[in-house]
CSV table of C-alpha atoms in Angstrom, one decimal:
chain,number,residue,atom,x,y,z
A,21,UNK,CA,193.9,125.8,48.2
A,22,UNK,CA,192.2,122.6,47.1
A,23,UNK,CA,195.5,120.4,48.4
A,24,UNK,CA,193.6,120.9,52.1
A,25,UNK,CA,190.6,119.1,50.5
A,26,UNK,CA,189.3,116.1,48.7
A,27,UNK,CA,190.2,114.5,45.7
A,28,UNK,CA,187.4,112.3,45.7
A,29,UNK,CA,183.9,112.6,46.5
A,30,UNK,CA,181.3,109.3,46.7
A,31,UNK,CA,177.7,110.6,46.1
A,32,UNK,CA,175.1,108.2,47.7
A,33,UNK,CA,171.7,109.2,46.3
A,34,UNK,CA,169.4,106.9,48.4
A,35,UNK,CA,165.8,108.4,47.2
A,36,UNK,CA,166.7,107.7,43.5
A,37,UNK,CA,168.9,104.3,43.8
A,38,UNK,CA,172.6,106.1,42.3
A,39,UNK,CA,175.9,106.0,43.5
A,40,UNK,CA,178.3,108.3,42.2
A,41,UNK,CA,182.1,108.1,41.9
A,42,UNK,CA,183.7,112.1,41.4
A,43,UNK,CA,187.3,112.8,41.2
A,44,UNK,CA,189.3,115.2,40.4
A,45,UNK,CA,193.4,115.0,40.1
A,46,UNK,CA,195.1,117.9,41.7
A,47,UNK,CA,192.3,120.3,42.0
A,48,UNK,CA,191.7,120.5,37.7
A,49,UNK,CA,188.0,120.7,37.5
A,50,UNK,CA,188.7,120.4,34.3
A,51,UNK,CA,189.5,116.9,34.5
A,52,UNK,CA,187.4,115.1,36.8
A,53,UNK,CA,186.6,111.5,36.4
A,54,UNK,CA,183.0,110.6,37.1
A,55,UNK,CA,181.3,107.6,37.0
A,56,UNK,CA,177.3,106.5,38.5
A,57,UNK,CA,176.1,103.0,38.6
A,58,UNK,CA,172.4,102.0,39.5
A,59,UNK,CA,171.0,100.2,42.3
A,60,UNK,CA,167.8,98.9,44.0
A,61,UNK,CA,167.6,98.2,47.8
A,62,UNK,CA,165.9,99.9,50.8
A,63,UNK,CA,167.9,102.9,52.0
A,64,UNK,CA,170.1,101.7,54.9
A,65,UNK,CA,169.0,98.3,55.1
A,66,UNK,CA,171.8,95.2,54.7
A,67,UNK,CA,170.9,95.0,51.1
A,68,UNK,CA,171.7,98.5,50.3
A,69,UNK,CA,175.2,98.7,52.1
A,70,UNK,CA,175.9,95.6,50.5
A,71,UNK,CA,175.1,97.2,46.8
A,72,UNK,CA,177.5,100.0,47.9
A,73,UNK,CA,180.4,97.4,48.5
A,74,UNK,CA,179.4,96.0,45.0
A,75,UNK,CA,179.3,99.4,43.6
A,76,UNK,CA,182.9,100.4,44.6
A,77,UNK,CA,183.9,96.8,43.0
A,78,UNK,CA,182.8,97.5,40.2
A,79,UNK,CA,183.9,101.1,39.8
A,80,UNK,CA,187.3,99.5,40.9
A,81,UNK,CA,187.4,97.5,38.2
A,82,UNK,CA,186.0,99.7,35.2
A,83,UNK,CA,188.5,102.5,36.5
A,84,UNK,CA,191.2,101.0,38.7
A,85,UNK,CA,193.5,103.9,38.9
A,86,UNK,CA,190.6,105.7,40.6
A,87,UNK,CA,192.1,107.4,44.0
A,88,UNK,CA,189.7,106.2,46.9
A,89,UNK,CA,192.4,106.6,49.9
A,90,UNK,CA,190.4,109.3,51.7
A,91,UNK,CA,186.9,110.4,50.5
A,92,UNK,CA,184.7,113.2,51.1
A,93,UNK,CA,181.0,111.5,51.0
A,94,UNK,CA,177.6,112.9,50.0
A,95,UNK,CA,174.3,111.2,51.4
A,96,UNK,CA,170.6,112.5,50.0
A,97,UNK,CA,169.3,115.2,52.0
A,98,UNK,CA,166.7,113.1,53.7
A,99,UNK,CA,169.0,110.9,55.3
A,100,UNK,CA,169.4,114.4,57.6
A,101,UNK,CA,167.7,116.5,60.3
A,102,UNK,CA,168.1,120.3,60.3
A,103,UNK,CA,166.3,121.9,63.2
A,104,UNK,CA,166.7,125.6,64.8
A,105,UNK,CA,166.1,125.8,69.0
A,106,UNK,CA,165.6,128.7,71.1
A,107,UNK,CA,166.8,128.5,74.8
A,108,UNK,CA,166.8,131.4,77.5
A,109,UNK,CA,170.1,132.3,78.2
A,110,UNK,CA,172.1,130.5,81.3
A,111,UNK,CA,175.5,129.8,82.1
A,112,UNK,CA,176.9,127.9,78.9
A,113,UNK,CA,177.4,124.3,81.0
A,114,UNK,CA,173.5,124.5,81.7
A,115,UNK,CA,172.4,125.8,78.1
A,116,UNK,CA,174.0,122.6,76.8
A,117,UNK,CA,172.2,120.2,78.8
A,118,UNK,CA,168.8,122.2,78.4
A,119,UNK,CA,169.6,121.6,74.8
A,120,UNK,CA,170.7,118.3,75.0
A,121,UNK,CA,167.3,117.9,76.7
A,122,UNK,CA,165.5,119.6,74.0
A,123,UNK,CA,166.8,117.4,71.5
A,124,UNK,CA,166.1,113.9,73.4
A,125,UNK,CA,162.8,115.2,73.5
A,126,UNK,CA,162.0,116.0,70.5
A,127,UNK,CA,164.0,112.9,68.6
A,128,UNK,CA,165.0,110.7,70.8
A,129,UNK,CA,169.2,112.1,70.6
A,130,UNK,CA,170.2,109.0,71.8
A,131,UNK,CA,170.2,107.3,68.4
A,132,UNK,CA,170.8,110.5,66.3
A,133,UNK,CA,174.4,112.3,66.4
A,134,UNK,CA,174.1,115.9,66.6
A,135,UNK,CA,175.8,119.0,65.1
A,136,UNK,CA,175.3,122.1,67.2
A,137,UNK,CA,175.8,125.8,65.9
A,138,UNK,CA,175.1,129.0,67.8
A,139,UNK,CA,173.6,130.9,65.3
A,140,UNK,CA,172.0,134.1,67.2
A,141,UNK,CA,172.2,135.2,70.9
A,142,UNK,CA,171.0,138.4,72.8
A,143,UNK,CA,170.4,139.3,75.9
A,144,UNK,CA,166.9,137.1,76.3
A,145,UNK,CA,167.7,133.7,74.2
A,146,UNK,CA,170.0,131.9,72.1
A,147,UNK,CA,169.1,129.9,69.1
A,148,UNK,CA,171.0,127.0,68.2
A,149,UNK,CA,170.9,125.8,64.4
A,150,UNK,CA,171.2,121.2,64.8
A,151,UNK,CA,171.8,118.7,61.9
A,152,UNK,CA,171.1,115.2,63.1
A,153,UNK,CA,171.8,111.9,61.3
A,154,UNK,CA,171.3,108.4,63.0
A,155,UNK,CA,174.8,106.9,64.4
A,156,UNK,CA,174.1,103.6,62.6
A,157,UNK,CA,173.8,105.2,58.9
A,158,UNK,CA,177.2,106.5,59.9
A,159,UNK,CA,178.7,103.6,61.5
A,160,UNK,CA,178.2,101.4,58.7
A,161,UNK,CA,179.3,103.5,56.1
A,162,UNK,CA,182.3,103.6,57.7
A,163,UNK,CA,182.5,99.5,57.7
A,164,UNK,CA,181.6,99.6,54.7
A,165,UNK,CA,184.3,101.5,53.2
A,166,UNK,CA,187.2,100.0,55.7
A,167,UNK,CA,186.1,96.5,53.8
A,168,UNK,CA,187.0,98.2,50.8
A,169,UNK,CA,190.2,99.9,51.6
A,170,UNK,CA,188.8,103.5,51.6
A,171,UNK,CA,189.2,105.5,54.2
A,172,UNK,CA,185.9,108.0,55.2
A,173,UNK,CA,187.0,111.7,55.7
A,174,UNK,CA,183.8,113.5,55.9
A,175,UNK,CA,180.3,112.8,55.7
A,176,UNK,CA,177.8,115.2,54.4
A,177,UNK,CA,174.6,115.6,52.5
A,178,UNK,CA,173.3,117.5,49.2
A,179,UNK,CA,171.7,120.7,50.2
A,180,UNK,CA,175.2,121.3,52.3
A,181,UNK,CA,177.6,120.4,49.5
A,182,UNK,CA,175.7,122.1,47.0
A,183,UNK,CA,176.0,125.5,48.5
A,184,UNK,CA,179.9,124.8,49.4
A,185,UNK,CA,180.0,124.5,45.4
A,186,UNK,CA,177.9,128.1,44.8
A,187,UNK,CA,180.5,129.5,47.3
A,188,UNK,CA,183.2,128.3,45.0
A,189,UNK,CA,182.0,129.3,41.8
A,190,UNK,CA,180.6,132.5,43.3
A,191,UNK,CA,183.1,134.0,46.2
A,192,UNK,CA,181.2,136.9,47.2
A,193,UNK,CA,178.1,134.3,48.7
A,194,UNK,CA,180.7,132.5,51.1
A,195,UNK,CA,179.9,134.6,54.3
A,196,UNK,CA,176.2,136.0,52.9
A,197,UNK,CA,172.7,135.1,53.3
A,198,UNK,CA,170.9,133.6,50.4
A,199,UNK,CA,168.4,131.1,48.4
A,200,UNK,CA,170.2,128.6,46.4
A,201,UNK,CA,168.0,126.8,43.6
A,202,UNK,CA,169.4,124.1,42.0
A,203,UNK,CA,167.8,122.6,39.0
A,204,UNK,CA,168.5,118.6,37.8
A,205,UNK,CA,166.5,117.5,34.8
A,206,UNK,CA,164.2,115.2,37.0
A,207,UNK,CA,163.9,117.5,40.4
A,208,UNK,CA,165.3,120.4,41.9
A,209,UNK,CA,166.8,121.1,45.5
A,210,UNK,CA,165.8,124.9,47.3
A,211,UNK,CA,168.2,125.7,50.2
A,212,UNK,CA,168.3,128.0,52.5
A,213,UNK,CA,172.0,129.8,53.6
A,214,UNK,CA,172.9,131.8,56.3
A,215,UNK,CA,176.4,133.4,56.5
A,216,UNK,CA,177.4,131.0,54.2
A,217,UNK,CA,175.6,127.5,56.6
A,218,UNK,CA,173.3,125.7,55.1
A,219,UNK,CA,170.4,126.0,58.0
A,220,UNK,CA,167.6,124.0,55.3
A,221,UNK,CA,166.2,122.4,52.3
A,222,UNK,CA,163.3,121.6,50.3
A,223,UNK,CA,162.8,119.2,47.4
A,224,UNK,CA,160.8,119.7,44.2
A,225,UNK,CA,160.0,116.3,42.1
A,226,UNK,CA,160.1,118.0,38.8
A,227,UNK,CA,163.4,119.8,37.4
A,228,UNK,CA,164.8,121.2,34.1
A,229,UNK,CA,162.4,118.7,32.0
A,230,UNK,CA,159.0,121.2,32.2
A,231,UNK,CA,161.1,123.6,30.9
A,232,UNK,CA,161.6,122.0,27.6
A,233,UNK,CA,158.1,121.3,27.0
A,234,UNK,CA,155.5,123.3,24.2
A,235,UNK,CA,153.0,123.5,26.7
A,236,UNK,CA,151.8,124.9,30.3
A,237,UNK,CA,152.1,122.3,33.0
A,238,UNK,CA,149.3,121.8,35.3
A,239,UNK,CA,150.6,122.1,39.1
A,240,UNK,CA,148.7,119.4,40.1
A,241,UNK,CA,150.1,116.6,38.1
A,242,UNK,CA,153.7,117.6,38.6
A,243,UNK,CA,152.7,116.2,42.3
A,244,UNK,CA,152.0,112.5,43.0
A,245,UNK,CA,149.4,112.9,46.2
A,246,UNK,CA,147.2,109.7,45.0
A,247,UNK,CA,148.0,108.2,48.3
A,248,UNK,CA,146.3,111.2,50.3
A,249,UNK,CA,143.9,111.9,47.4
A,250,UNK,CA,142.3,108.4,47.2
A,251,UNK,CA,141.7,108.9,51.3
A,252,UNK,CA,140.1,112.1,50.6
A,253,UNK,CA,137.9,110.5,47.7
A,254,UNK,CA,137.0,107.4,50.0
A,255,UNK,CA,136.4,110.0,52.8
A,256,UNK,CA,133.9,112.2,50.5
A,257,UNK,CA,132.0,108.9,49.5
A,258,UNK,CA,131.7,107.9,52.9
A,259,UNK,CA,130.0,110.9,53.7
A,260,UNK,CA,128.4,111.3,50.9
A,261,UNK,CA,126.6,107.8,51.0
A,262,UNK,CA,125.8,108.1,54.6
A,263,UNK,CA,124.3,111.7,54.0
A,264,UNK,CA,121.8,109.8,51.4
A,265,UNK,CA,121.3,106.7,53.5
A,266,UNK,CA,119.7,109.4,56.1
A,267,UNK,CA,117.9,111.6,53.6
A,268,UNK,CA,116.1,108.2,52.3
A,269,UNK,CA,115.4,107.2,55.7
A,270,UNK,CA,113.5,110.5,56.4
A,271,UNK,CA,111.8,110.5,53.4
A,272,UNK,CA,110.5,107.0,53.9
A,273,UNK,CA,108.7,107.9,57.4
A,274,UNK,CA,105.3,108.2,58.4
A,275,UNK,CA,103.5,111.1,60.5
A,276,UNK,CA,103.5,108.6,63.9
A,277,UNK,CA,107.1,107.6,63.1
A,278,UNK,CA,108.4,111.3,62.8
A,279,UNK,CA,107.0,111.5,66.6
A,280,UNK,CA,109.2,108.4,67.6
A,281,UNK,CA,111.9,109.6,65.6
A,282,UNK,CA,112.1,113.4,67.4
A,283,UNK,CA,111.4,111.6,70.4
A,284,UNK,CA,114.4,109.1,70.4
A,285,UNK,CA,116.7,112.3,69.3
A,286,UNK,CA,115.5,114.0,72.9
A,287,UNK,CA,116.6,110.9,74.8
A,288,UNK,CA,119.7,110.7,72.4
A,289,UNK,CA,120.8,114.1,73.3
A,290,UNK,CA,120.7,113.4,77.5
A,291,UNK,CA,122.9,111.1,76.8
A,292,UNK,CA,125.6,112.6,74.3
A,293,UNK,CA,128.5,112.3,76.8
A,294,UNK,CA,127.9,108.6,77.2
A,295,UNK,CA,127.7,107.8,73.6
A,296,UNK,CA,130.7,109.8,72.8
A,297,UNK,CA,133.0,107.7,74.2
A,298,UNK,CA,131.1,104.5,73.2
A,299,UNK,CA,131.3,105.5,69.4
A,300,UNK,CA,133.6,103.4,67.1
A,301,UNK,CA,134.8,105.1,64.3
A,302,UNK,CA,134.5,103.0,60.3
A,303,UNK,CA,137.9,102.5,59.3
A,304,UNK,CA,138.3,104.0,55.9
A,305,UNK,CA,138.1,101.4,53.1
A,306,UNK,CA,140.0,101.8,50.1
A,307,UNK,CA,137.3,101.4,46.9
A,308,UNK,CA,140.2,99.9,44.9
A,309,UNK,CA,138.9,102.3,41.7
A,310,UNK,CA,141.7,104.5,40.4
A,311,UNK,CA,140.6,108.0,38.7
A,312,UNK,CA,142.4,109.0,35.9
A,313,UNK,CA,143.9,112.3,37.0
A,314,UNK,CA,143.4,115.6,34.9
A,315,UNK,CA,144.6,118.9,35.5
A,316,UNK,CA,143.0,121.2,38.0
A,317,UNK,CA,141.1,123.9,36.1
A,318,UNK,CA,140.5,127.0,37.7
A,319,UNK,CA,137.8,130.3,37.7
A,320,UNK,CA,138.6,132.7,34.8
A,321,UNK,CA,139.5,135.3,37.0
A,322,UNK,CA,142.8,132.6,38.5
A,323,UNK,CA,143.8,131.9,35.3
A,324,UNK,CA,147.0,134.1,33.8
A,325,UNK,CA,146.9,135.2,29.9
A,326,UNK,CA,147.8,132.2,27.5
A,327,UNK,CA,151.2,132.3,26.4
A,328,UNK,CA,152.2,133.7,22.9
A,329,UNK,CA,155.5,132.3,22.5
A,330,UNK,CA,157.5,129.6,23.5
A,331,UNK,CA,159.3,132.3,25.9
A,332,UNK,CA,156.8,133.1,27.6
A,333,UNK,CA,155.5,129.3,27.7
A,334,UNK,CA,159.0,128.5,29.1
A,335,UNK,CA,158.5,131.4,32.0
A,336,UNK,CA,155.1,129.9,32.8
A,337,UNK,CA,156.6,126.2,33.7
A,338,UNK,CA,159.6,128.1,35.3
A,339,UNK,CA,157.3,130.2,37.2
A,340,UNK,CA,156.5,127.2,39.2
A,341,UNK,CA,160.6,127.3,40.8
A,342,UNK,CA,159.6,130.9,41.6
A,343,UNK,CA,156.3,130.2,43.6
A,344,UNK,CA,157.7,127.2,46.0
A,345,UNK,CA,161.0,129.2,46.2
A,346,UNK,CA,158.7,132.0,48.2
A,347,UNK,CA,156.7,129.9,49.7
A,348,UNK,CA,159.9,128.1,51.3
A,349,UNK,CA,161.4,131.1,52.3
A,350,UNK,CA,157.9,132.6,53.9
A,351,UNK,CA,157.5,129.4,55.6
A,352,UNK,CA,160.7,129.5,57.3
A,353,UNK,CA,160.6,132.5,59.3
A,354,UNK,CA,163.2,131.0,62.2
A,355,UNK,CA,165.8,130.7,59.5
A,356,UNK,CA,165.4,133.8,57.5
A,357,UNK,CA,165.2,135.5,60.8
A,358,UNK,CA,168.7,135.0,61.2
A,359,UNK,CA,169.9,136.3,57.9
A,360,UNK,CA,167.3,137.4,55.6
A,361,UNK,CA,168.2,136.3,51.9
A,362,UNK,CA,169.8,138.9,49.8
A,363,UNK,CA,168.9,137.0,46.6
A,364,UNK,CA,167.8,133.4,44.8
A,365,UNK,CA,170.8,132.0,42.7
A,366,UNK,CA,169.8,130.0,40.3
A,367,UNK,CA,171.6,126.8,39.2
A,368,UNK,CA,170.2,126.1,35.4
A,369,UNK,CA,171.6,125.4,31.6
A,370,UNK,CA,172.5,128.8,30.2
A,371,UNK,CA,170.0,128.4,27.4
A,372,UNK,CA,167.1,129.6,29.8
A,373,UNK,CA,169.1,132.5,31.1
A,374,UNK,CA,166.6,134.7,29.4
A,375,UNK,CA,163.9,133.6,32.1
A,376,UNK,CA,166.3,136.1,34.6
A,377,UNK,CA,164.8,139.8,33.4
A,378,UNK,CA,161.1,137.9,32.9
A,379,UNK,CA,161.1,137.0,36.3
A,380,UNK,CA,163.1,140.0,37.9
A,381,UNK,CA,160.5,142.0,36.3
A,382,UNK,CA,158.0,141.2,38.7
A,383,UNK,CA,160.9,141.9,41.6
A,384,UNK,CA,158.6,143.9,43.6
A,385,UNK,CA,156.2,141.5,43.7
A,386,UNK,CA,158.0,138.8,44.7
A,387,UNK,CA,159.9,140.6,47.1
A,388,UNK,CA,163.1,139.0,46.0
A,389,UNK,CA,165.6,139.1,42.9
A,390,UNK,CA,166.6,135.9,40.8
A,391,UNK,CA,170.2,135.8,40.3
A,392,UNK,CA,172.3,133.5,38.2
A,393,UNK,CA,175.1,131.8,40.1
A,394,UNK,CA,177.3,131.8,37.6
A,395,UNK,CA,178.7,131.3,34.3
A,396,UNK,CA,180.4,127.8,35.1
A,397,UNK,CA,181.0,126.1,31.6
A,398,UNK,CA,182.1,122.6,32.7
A,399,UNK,CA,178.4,120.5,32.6
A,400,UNK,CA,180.1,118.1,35.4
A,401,UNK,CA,180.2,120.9,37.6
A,402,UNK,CA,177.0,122.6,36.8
A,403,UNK,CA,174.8,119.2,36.5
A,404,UNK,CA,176.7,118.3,40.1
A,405,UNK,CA,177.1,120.8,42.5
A,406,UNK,CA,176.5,118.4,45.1
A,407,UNK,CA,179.7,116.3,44.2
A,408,UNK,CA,181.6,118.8,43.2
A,409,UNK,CA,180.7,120.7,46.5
A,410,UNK,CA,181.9,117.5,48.3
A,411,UNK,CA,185.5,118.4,47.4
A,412,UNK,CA,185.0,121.3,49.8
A,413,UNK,CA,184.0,119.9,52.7
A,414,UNK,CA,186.6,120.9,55.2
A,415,UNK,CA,186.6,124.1,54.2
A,416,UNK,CA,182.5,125.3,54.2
A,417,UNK,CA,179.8,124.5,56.0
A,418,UNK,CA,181.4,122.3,59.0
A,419,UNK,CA,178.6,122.3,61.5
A,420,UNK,CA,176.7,120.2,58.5
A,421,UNK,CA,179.5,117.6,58.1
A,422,UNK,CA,179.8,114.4,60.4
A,423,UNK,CA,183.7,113.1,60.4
A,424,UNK,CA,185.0,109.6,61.0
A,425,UNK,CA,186.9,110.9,64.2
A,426,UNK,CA,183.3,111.1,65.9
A,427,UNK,CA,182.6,107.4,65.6
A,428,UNK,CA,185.1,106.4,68.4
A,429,UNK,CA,183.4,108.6,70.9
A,430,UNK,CA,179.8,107.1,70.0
A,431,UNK,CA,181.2,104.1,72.7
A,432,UNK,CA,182.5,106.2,75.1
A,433,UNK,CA,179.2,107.8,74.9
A,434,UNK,CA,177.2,104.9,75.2
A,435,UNK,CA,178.9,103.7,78.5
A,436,UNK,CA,178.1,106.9,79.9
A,437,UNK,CA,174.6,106.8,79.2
A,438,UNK,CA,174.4,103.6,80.1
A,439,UNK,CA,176.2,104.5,83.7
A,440,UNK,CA,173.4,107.2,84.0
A,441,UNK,CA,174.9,110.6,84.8
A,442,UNK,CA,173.8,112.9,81.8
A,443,UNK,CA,171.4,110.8,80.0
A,444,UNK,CA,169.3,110.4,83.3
A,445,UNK,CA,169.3,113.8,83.9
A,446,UNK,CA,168.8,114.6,80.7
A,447,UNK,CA,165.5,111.7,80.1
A,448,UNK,CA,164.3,113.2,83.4
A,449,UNK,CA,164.1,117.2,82.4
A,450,UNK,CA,162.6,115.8,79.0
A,451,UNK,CA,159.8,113.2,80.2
A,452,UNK,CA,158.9,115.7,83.7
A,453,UNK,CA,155.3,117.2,82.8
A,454,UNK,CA,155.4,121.5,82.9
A,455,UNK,CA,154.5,122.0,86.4
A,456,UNK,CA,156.6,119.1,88.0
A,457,UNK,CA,155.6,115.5,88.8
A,458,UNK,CA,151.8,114.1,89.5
């Protein structure tokens, strides 16, 4: 089975500067070779595909009976788009160009290649579930690697090759509906599958790490909002100054003023229409003053019991995984919709395998059982899914993967839009206001 597939995977984490080099010799997971080397550059800019070429130097050199002939590789899930679209049903030639339409006007499909999959239909509509990733991230990988002598079978992304790898270590999710929650020591990656496609993702920046600590974690500083916060906190002052600036002001008038003052509000008001339009907004000024930032304490009545043991102290950091795992799956009624999820499988060292009966104990609650995925032993499969997924590529989850053979049509393509036909009809049903022309 794993001849049809690949024998070597590159993982290209962009949000955290990695690149990682996974192989493994005649399908023998236990044996793969795996190597990761650092790097700093802006995703997808010259500098960064450049680091990539270094990269594969160096791995070449540290391991040069490595097998890079054909590779399956793995980009960071935001280097993709997952969307779901509903259309009325029509005759299938005019469904594709309504969709086609859809898509150029919500992201401009020109420069994105898209992966179409009919996911539901019935008599009234059909929804479509679209991955998109930009042409140019996927025709410079591919230069990329032809400078080095590697040819590019498959490109995918994490969330996709991560549940390819639950579907091999657990064969009775390959054609079911279900959470997948992966946690890494430094974050952790929710997905959402239906019928065994990955339809969409969701990243937490914390992982396995607030699990090991003696204490409860406050929510609020696993998140780093101090962008948005310090807007907020400028915003508050703002208002808060100007709200004392007028109190001082109406303090400070006399009996004969007051009459000027009510009177120039009366005139004010005739004209409210007029000013509205004249008014200039302040632009918000950062203060440059940092805040230290503490935990959020809440009312008595929010708080849950302290913890009595490191257990339970443990559950009260994982419950955190458990909250934005609901929250995902409540927020994405158009997915679950299509295959509500049986369970969550979890993805975490066996040591915290206890936390399963803690948190299926409040099943009815939550509406939803915590499952462990499996009992893999190798940690280069476990701590990997995403790479080790990647092997799999041609055999799960093919609407999410993007394949070398597609790059010599994006030409074609382009001399067809260029020569109008379906891209002008297509810009016109997109840009024509409901209601036709004005």
């Amino acid at each position: 089975m794993f001849d049809k597939n690949f024998d070597s995977v590159i993982g290209i984490d962009s949000d955290r500067g990695k690149i990682h080099f996974y192989s493994a010799e005649k399908g023998n997971k236990n044996a793969i070779s795996y190597f990761v080397g650092s790097f700093k550059a802006k995703p997808f800019s010259k500098a960064f595909y450049e680091k990539i070429s270094s990269m594969i130097e160096k791995f070449r050199e540290s391991q040069p009976s490595g097998a890079l002939q054909k590779v399956s590789i793995v980009l960071s899930d935001s280097s993709v788009l997952t969307d779901t679209v509903n259309l009325p049903i029509i005759n299938k030639r005019a469904m594709d160009t309504s969709l086609s339409a859809s898509l150029a006007n919500l992201y401009g499909s020109t420069d994105i290649k898209f992966n179409r999959l009919l996911a539901m239909q019935n008599k009234q509509f059909a929804t479509y579930a679209v991955t998109g990733m930009r042409k140019e991230i996927l025709v410079r990988l591919q230069g990329v690697l032809s400078e080095n002598q590697i040819g590019m079978g498959n490109v995918t992304y994490g969330a996709a090759a991560a549940t390819n790898a639950a579907m091999m270590l657990n064969p009775k999710l390959k054609n079911a509906s279900f959470a997948l929650l992966d946690l890494k020591e430094d974050f952790a990656r929710i997905v959402l599958v239906v019928k065994g496609r990955t339809f969409g993702f969701y990243s937490l920046p914390f992982g396995t790490g607030i699990l090991k600590t003696t204490s409860v974690e406050a929510e609020n500083m696993l998140f780093d909002h101090s962008p948005a916060e310090l807007i907020v906190l400028n915003a508050k002052e703002k208002a808060k100054a100007k709200a004392l600036t007028m109190a001082d002001d109406f303090m400070t008038l006399s009996a004969d003023d007051e009459e000027e003052e009510d009177a120039s509000v009366e005139a004010k008001g005739e004209n409210d229409d007029e000013d509205e339009d004249e008014e200039i907004e302040e632009p918000i000024v950062y203060s440059g003053r940092l805040r230290k930032k503490t935990p959020r304490k809440f009312p008595k009545y929010m708080q849950r019991p302290d913890p009595t043991s490191k257990a339970e102290c443990v559950y009260e950091n994982f419950r955190f995984f458990v909250k934005w795992t609901l929250e995902f799956i409540a927020s994405n009624a158009s997915i679950t919709a299509l295959g509500a999820p049986e369970a969550v499988y979890v993805n975490m060292p066996e040591e915290y395998s206890f936390l399963y009966d803690m948190v299926n104990a409040e099943a009815a609650e939550n509406g939803i059982r915590f499952e462990p995925l499996s009992n893999e032993p190798n940690e280069l499969v476990r701590k990997n899914l995403e790479l080790y997924g990647g092997f799999f590529a041609k055999q799960f989850n093919r609407s999410n993967n993007f394949h070398a053979s597609q790059l010599d049509s994006f030409k074609t393509k382009a001399a067809e839009r260029s020569s109008g036909s379906l891209f002008d009809t297509i810009k016109r049903i997109a840009t024509t206001p409901i209601g036709g022309k004005k």
